[in-house]
Amino acid sequence: SYSFCTLLVIQMKMLAEILLLLCAATSVEGIDGRTVLLWVFRHDNNTQEWQEMVNQISAHKENITHISMCTHRIQNNGTFGFQSANGVPYGLAMEHWGQVIAQQGFVMTPLIDVDYKSWQDIYQFMGDDQKVEKFISDAIAKAKQNGYQGYNMDIEFNDTPSSFGVRYTAFLNKFADALHQHNMTLTDAIAGYCPPWFDGETCAMLASSHLDKLFTMNTYQEGADKFEEYIKASAKTFGAKNAVGMDNTQDPVNLHSQAAMNFAVQNNVKDLALWVLAGPYAADTTIWADLGYFLHYAH
């Protein structure tokens, strides 16, 4: 039989292991409640390259709070499903690797897009209350299953009528309300211009929506003057919902500027997102450093 001392040592070792796991699974926190979201995707299941992406995230996890895997999609028949290309559901691979990444303690809010071949199909879906309720129910069930803390919408139809915007905003509000009941969030990637150039929405619709955050995309590649102009306009229009998107696949000039990070913070921006970690589009050392600067030091 074990002696009292032996049992005590075993219990202490078990406690130490539990504490290590808890520490490993604790998400980074930015000052003043700031967050940095990283969008992640690949159109394949190349294990070696996926692992390299996981390793890159792990090496810079002090500069990230949220991960948005580009996993899910509103299918043309209105069901909640996975992103696919040429009939291959690569969203399934992203779901798997998202679970691997989630073990590092990030807040996971996967992206939901649509099949861009037909906005009419999505329009009809959003007008069908039964299908919408089923979609939302399935999305919440998947979130509970995988430990998601919400979702990020990314729909960019640029030829839709205003009626699409009305119906889309109603759908977003219904989805957001349902997620909020489960302490989950709903964010949206938006043009940022007023009026927006896609989805038939107006800035007033977005500002009064039930969405938690609005990530602007007009701030992706503009120079410093335009970047500052867009941030000020979005801050005025969207208030606390305003969040800034940046892009490392185009001109990363604003990502290489602590002055830009300071300007964002001075205009009450607390949430930043980077498009994208995806195979060849790996963030360089300076980008990681500036994301960390925004999260922990910008003023």
Tab-separated table of C-alpha atoms in Angstrom:
chain	number	residue	atom	x	y	z
A	1	SER	CA	0.000	0.000	0.000
A	2	TYR	CA	1.073	3.601	-0.534
A	3	SER	CA	2.309	5.594	2.440
A	4	PHE	CA	0.753	8.948	3.291
A	5	CYS	CA	3.833	10.750	1.972
A	6	THR	CA	3.766	8.824	-1.293
A	7	LEU	CA	0.092	9.646	-1.821
A	8	LEU	CA	0.789	13.290	-1.031
A	9	VAL	CA	3.592	13.407	-3.603
A	10	ILE	CA	1.343	11.793	-6.229
A	11	GLN	CA	-1.414	14.312	-5.516
A	12	MET	CA	1.039	17.205	-5.704
A	13	LYS	CA	2.340	15.962	-9.062
A	14	MET	CA	-1.209	15.661	-10.378
A	15	LEU	CA	-2.003	19.173	-9.174
A	16	ALA	CA	1.141	20.510	-10.836
A	17	GLU	CA	0.165	18.859	-14.142
A	18	ILE	CA	-3.336	20.344	-13.941
A	19	LEU	CA	-1.919	23.803	-13.272
A	20	LEU	CA	0.427	23.468	-16.251
A	21	LEU	CA	-2.489	22.515	-18.495
A	22	LEU	CA	-4.527	25.433	-17.230
A	23	CYS	CA	-1.670	27.842	-17.862
A	24	ALA	CA	-1.128	26.434	-21.353
A	25	ALA	CA	-4.827	26.867	-22.125
A	26	THR	CA	-5.092	30.461	-20.885
A	27	SER	CA	-5.649	33.012	-23.633
A	28	VAL	CA	-3.441	36.089	-23.862
A	29	GLU	CA	-5.066	39.314	-22.699
A	30	GLY	CA	-4.336	42.738	-24.131
A	31	ILE	CA	-4.311	45.930	-22.099
A	32	ASP	CA	-7.611	47.813	-21.843
A	33	GLY	CA	-9.423	44.762	-23.217
A	34	ARG	CA	-7.691	44.880	-26.614
A	35	THR	CA	-7.855	41.898	-28.942
A	36	VAL	CA	-5.986	40.700	-32.035
A	37	LEU	CA	-7.765	38.246	-34.327
A	38	LEU	CA	-5.906	36.151	-36.906
A	39	TRP	CA	-7.771	34.699	-39.886
A	40	VAL	CA	-6.358	31.299	-40.929
A	41	PHE	CA	-7.062	29.080	-43.946
A	42	ARG	CA	-5.673	26.538	-46.385
A	43	HIS	CA	-7.408	24.848	-49.312
A	44	ASP	CA	-5.867	21.457	-48.609
A	45	ASN	CA	-4.835	19.129	-45.821
A	46	ASN	CA	-1.066	19.286	-46.354
A	47	THR	CA	-0.027	18.048	-42.927
A	48	GLN	CA	3.507	19.426	-43.059
A	49	GLU	CA	2.463	22.924	-44.072
A	50	TRP	CA	-0.430	22.958	-41.626
A	51	GLN	CA	1.975	22.002	-38.860
A	52	GLU	CA	4.300	24.830	-39.915
A	53	MET	CA	1.388	27.255	-39.588
A	54	VAL	CA	0.520	25.850	-36.165
A	55	ASN	CA	4.154	26.254	-35.121
A	56	GLN	CA	4.198	29.868	-36.334
A	57	ILE	CA	1.075	30.652	-34.320
A	58	SER	CA	2.569	28.958	-31.276
A	59	ALA	CA	5.806	30.937	-31.604
A	60	HIS	CA	3.879	34.223	-31.589
A	61	LYS	CA	0.891	33.364	-29.410
A	62	GLU	CA	1.630	36.272	-27.068
A	63	ASN	CA	0.546	38.571	-29.929
A	64	ILE	CA	-2.834	36.918	-30.656
A	65	THR	CA	-6.038	36.578	-28.661
A	66	HIS	CA	-8.541	35.283	-31.253
A	67	ILE	CA	-8.323	32.812	-34.145
A	68	SER	CA	-10.859	32.710	-36.976
A	69	MET	CA	-10.456	29.569	-39.048
A	70	CYS	CA	-12.209	29.958	-42.428
A	71	THR	CA	-14.158	26.775	-41.786
A	72	HIS	CA	-17.866	27.209	-42.362
A	73	ARG	CA	-20.285	28.289	-45.055
A	74	ILE	CA	-23.924	29.010	-45.714
A	75	GLN	CA	-24.600	26.445	-48.420
A	76	ASN	CA	-26.768	27.407	-51.377
A	77	ASN	CA	-29.603	25.290	-49.951
A	78	GLY	CA	-29.428	27.297	-46.705
A	79	THR	CA	-27.786	24.666	-44.524
A	80	PHE	CA	-24.868	25.193	-42.157
A	81	GLY	CA	-21.849	23.443	-43.643
A	82	PHE	CA	-18.178	23.564	-44.525
A	83	GLN	CA	-16.235	25.630	-47.030
A	84	SER	CA	-15.340	23.686	-50.164
A	85	ALA	CA	-13.609	24.012	-53.513
A	86	ASN	CA	-14.345	21.834	-56.540
A	87	GLY	CA	-16.549	19.681	-54.367
A	88	VAL	CA	-13.835	19.052	-51.754
A	89	PRO	CA	-14.891	20.168	-48.247
A	90	TYR	CA	-11.550	21.618	-47.151
A	91	GLY	CA	-13.424	23.195	-44.231
A	92	LEU	CA	-13.261	19.778	-42.573
A	93	ALA	CA	-9.452	19.992	-42.507
A	94	MET	CA	-9.679	23.507	-41.095
A	95	GLU	CA	-12.050	22.272	-38.404
A	96	HIS	CA	-9.470	19.643	-37.392
A	97	TRP	CA	-6.525	22.039	-37.380
A	98	GLY	CA	-8.615	24.628	-35.593
A	99	GLN	CA	-9.047	22.174	-32.746
A	100	VAL	CA	-5.273	21.687	-32.667
A	101	ILE	CA	-4.706	25.450	-32.541
A	102	ALA	CA	-7.424	25.913	-29.919
A	103	GLN	CA	-5.385	23.820	-27.475
A	104	GLN	CA	-3.099	26.851	-27.104
A	105	GLY	CA	-5.920	28.749	-25.414
A	106	PHE	CA	-7.135	31.133	-28.113
A	107	VAL	CA	-10.685	32.432	-28.397
A	108	MET	CA	-12.015	30.579	-31.452
A	109	THR	CA	-14.529	32.420	-33.662
A	110	PRO	CA	-14.590	30.656	-37.062
A	111	LEU	CA	-15.501	32.477	-40.256
A	112	ILE	CA	-18.724	31.803	-42.149
A	113	ASP	CA	-18.893	32.705	-45.839
A	114	VAL	CA	-21.202	31.761	-48.730
A	115	ASP	CA	-20.962	30.270	-52.201
A	116	TYR	CA	-20.493	33.422	-54.271
A	117	LYS	CA	-22.064	31.977	-57.400
A	118	SER	CA	-25.567	33.062	-56.438
A	119	TRP	CA	-26.695	35.775	-54.038
A	120	GLN	CA	-30.273	34.947	-55.015
A	121	ASP	CA	-30.047	31.548	-53.283
A	122	ILE	CA	-28.792	33.166	-50.071
A	123	TYR	CA	-31.476	35.844	-50.340
A	124	GLN	CA	-34.191	33.192	-50.539
A	125	PHE	CA	-32.650	31.320	-47.608
A	126	MET	CA	-32.651	34.409	-45.386
A	127	GLY	CA	-36.346	34.935	-46.139
A	128	ASP	CA	-37.243	31.423	-44.982
A	129	ASP	CA	-37.724	31.557	-41.194
A	130	GLN	CA	-37.675	27.785	-40.818
A	131	LYS	CA	-34.372	27.422	-42.667
A	132	VAL	CA	-32.827	30.337	-40.778
A	133	GLU	CA	-33.803	28.864	-37.417
A	134	LYS	CA	-32.356	25.479	-38.438
A	135	PHE	CA	-29.125	27.120	-39.615
A	136	ILE	CA	-28.710	29.041	-36.363
A	137	SER	CA	-29.515	25.967	-34.286
A	138	ASP	CA	-26.932	23.885	-36.168
A	139	ALA	CA	-24.310	26.635	-35.886
A	140	ILE	CA	-24.790	26.879	-32.130
A	141	ALA	CA	-24.657	23.096	-31.764
A	142	LYS	CA	-21.356	23.029	-33.685
A	143	ALA	CA	-20.009	25.875	-31.531
A	144	LYS	CA	-20.809	23.949	-28.362
A	145	GLN	CA	-19.321	20.758	-29.808
A	146	ASN	CA	-16.021	22.422	-30.781
A	147	GLY	CA	-15.730	25.027	-28.052
A	148	TYR	CA	-16.228	28.049	-30.322
A	149	GLN	CA	-16.919	31.370	-28.616
A	150	GLY	CA	-18.806	32.764	-31.590
A	151	TYR	CA	-18.548	33.342	-35.344
A	152	ASN	CA	-17.242	35.900	-37.833
A	153	MET	CA	-19.361	36.605	-40.935
A	154	ASP	CA	-17.771	37.403	-44.298
A	155	ILE	CA	-20.262	37.903	-47.130
A	156	GLU	CA	-19.196	40.214	-49.956
A	157	PHE	CA	-21.786	40.341	-52.735
A	158	ASN	CA	-21.235	43.549	-54.705
A	159	ASP	CA	-24.283	43.459	-56.977
A	160	THR	CA	-27.158	43.096	-54.541
A	161	PRO	CA	-30.210	45.363	-54.170
A	162	SER	CA	-31.056	47.224	-50.972
A	163	SER	CA	-33.652	44.560	-50.191
A	164	PHE	CA	-30.776	42.096	-49.744
A	165	GLY	CA	-29.238	44.416	-47.172
A	166	VAL	CA	-32.478	44.628	-45.228
A	167	ARG	CA	-32.882	40.861	-45.186
A	168	TYR	CA	-29.184	40.242	-44.422
A	169	THR	CA	-29.195	42.646	-41.481
A	170	ALA	CA	-32.320	40.973	-40.064
A	171	PHE	CA	-30.594	37.604	-40.389
A	172	LEU	CA	-27.460	38.908	-38.639
A	173	ASN	CA	-29.529	40.335	-35.799
A	174	LYS	CA	-31.400	37.087	-35.305
A	175	PHE	CA	-28.144	35.089	-35.400
A	176	ALA	CA	-26.407	37.489	-32.994
A	177	ASP	CA	-29.323	37.415	-30.535
A	178	ALA	CA	-29.277	33.608	-30.489
A	179	LEU	CA	-25.501	33.479	-29.957
A	180	HIS	CA	-25.689	36.059	-27.164
A	181	GLN	CA	-28.057	33.782	-25.271
A	182	HIS	CA	-25.160	31.303	-25.103
A	183	ASN	CA	-22.528	33.949	-24.218
A	184	MET	CA	-21.160	33.839	-27.767
A	185	THR	CA	-20.401	36.703	-30.151
A	186	LEU	CA	-21.038	37.545	-33.803
A	187	THR	CA	-18.708	39.839	-35.740
A	188	ASP	CA	-18.723	40.895	-39.393
A	189	ALA	CA	-16.088	41.821	-41.990
A	190	ILE	CA	-17.347	44.965	-43.750
A	191	ALA	CA	-16.205	47.324	-46.500
A	192	GLY	CA	-15.880	50.204	-44.054
A	193	TYR	CA	-16.774	52.827	-46.654
A	194	CYS	CA	-19.997	54.728	-46.168
A	195	PRO	CA	-22.103	53.823	-47.951
A	196	PRO	CA	-20.739	50.248	-48.190
A	197	TRP	CA	-20.158	48.860	-51.660
A	198	PHE	CA	-21.534	45.383	-51.002
A	199	ASP	CA	-24.440	43.414	-49.508
A	200	GLY	CA	-26.943	46.215	-50.066
A	201	GLU	CA	-26.484	47.487	-46.525
A	202	THR	CA	-26.137	51.009	-45.196
A	203	CYS	CA	-23.771	52.163	-42.471
A	204	ALA	CA	-26.804	53.030	-40.347
A	205	MET	CA	-27.950	49.396	-40.586
A	206	LEU	CA	-24.542	48.161	-39.470
A	207	ALA	CA	-24.202	50.711	-36.679
A	208	SER	CA	-27.597	49.801	-35.191
A	209	SER	CA	-27.209	46.051	-35.728
A	210	HIS	CA	-26.805	43.544	-32.911
A	211	LEU	CA	-23.316	42.597	-34.126
A	212	ASP	CA	-20.535	42.785	-31.551
A	213	LYS	CA	-17.748	44.091	-33.802
A	214	LEU	CA	-17.350	45.340	-37.387
A	215	PHE	CA	-13.933	44.654	-38.932
A	216	THR	CA	-13.246	47.237	-41.646
A	217	MET	CA	-11.530	46.025	-44.809
A	218	ASN	CA	-10.952	49.398	-46.483
A	219	THR	CA	-8.014	49.745	-44.067
A	220	TYR	CA	-6.218	46.765	-45.637
A	221	GLN	CA	-3.752	48.406	-48.009
A	222	GLU	CA	-4.167	52.166	-47.983
A	223	GLY	CA	-1.308	54.526	-47.154
A	224	ALA	CA	-1.067	56.315	-43.833
A	225	ASP	CA	-3.288	59.288	-44.763
A	226	LYS	CA	-6.166	57.152	-46.034
A	227	PHE	CA	-5.701	54.693	-43.170
A	228	GLU	CA	-6.178	57.486	-40.633
A	229	GLU	CA	-9.113	58.950	-42.577
A	230	TYR	CA	-10.918	55.600	-42.659
A	231	ILE	CA	-10.305	54.888	-38.985
A	232	LYS	CA	-11.697	58.260	-37.942
A	233	ALA	CA	-14.756	57.840	-40.166
A	234	SER	CA	-15.455	54.315	-38.928
A	235	ALA	CA	-14.959	55.322	-35.291
A	236	LYS	CA	-17.485	58.123	-35.758
A	237	THR	CA	-20.009	55.899	-37.535
A	238	PHE	CA	-19.716	52.626	-35.640
A	239	GLY	CA	-18.559	53.707	-32.190
A	240	ALA	CA	-17.672	50.814	-29.900
A	241	LYS	CA	-18.409	48.320	-32.702
A	242	ASN	CA	-15.525	49.686	-34.775
A	243	ALA	CA	-12.663	47.217	-35.355
A	244	VAL	CA	-9.782	47.492	-37.818
A	245	GLY	CA	-8.756	44.924	-40.410
A	246	MET	CA	-5.230	44.708	-41.825
A	247	ASP	CA	-3.818	42.617	-44.661
A	248	ASN	CA	-0.394	41.033	-45.113
A	249	THR	CA	-1.114	39.759	-48.650
A	250	GLN	CA	-1.023	43.250	-50.125
A	251	ASP	CA	0.983	46.343	-49.118
A	252	PRO	CA	1.684	45.908	-45.388
A	253	VAL	CA	2.830	49.509	-44.872
A	254	ASN	CA	0.414	50.089	-41.991
A	255	LEU	CA	1.436	46.822	-40.360
A	256	HIS	CA	5.011	48.092	-40.236
A	257	SER	CA	4.097	51.226	-38.328
A	258	GLN	CA	3.795	51.647	-34.592
A	259	ALA	CA	2.477	55.130	-35.353
A	260	ALA	CA	-0.503	53.517	-37.124
A	261	MET	CA	-1.119	51.313	-34.080
A	262	ASN	CA	-0.980	54.335	-31.789
A	263	PHE	CA	-3.378	56.245	-34.052
A	264	ALA	CA	-5.862	53.368	-33.953
A	265	VAL	CA	-5.755	53.247	-30.148
A	266	GLN	CA	-6.118	57.038	-29.922
A	267	ASN	CA	-9.346	56.652	-31.914
A	268	ASN	CA	-10.729	54.104	-29.461
A	269	VAL	CA	-9.952	51.017	-31.546
A	270	LYS	CA	-9.653	48.024	-29.241
A	271	ASP	CA	-9.887	45.231	-31.784
A	272	LEU	CA	-7.543	44.448	-34.676
A	273	ALA	CA	-7.673	41.608	-37.211
A	274	LEU	CA	-5.052	40.334	-39.655
A	275	TRP	CA	-5.847	38.739	-43.010
A	276	VAL	CA	-4.308	36.184	-43.335
A	277	LEU	CA	-2.124	33.267	-42.268
A	278	ALA	CA	-2.445	30.937	-45.254
A	279	GLY	CA	0.486	28.997	-46.573
A	280	PRO	CA	2.729	31.500	-48.387
A	281	TYR	CA	1.147	34.453	-46.621
A	282	ALA	CA	3.047	34.124	-43.386
A	283	ALA	CA	3.370	37.153	-41.158
A	284	ASP	CA	6.951	38.375	-40.977
A	285	THR	CA	8.796	39.244	-37.774
A	286	THR	CA	7.936	42.938	-37.982
A	287	ILE	CA	4.225	42.228	-38.433
A	288	TRP	CA	4.144	39.956	-35.407
A	289	ALA	CA	5.976	42.595	-33.389
A	290	ASP	CA	3.539	45.334	-34.381
A	291	LEU	CA	0.523	43.161	-33.577
A	292	GLY	CA	2.053	42.636	-30.159
A	293	TYR	CA	2.722	46.366	-29.877
A	294	PHE	CA	-0.971	47.127	-30.519
A	295	LEU	CA	-2.080	44.478	-28.044
A	296	HIS	CA	0.215	45.369	-25.173
A	297	TYR	CA	1.766	48.830	-25.576
A	298	ALA	CA	0.160	51.194	-28.127
A	299	HIS	CA	-1.019	54.488	-26.686
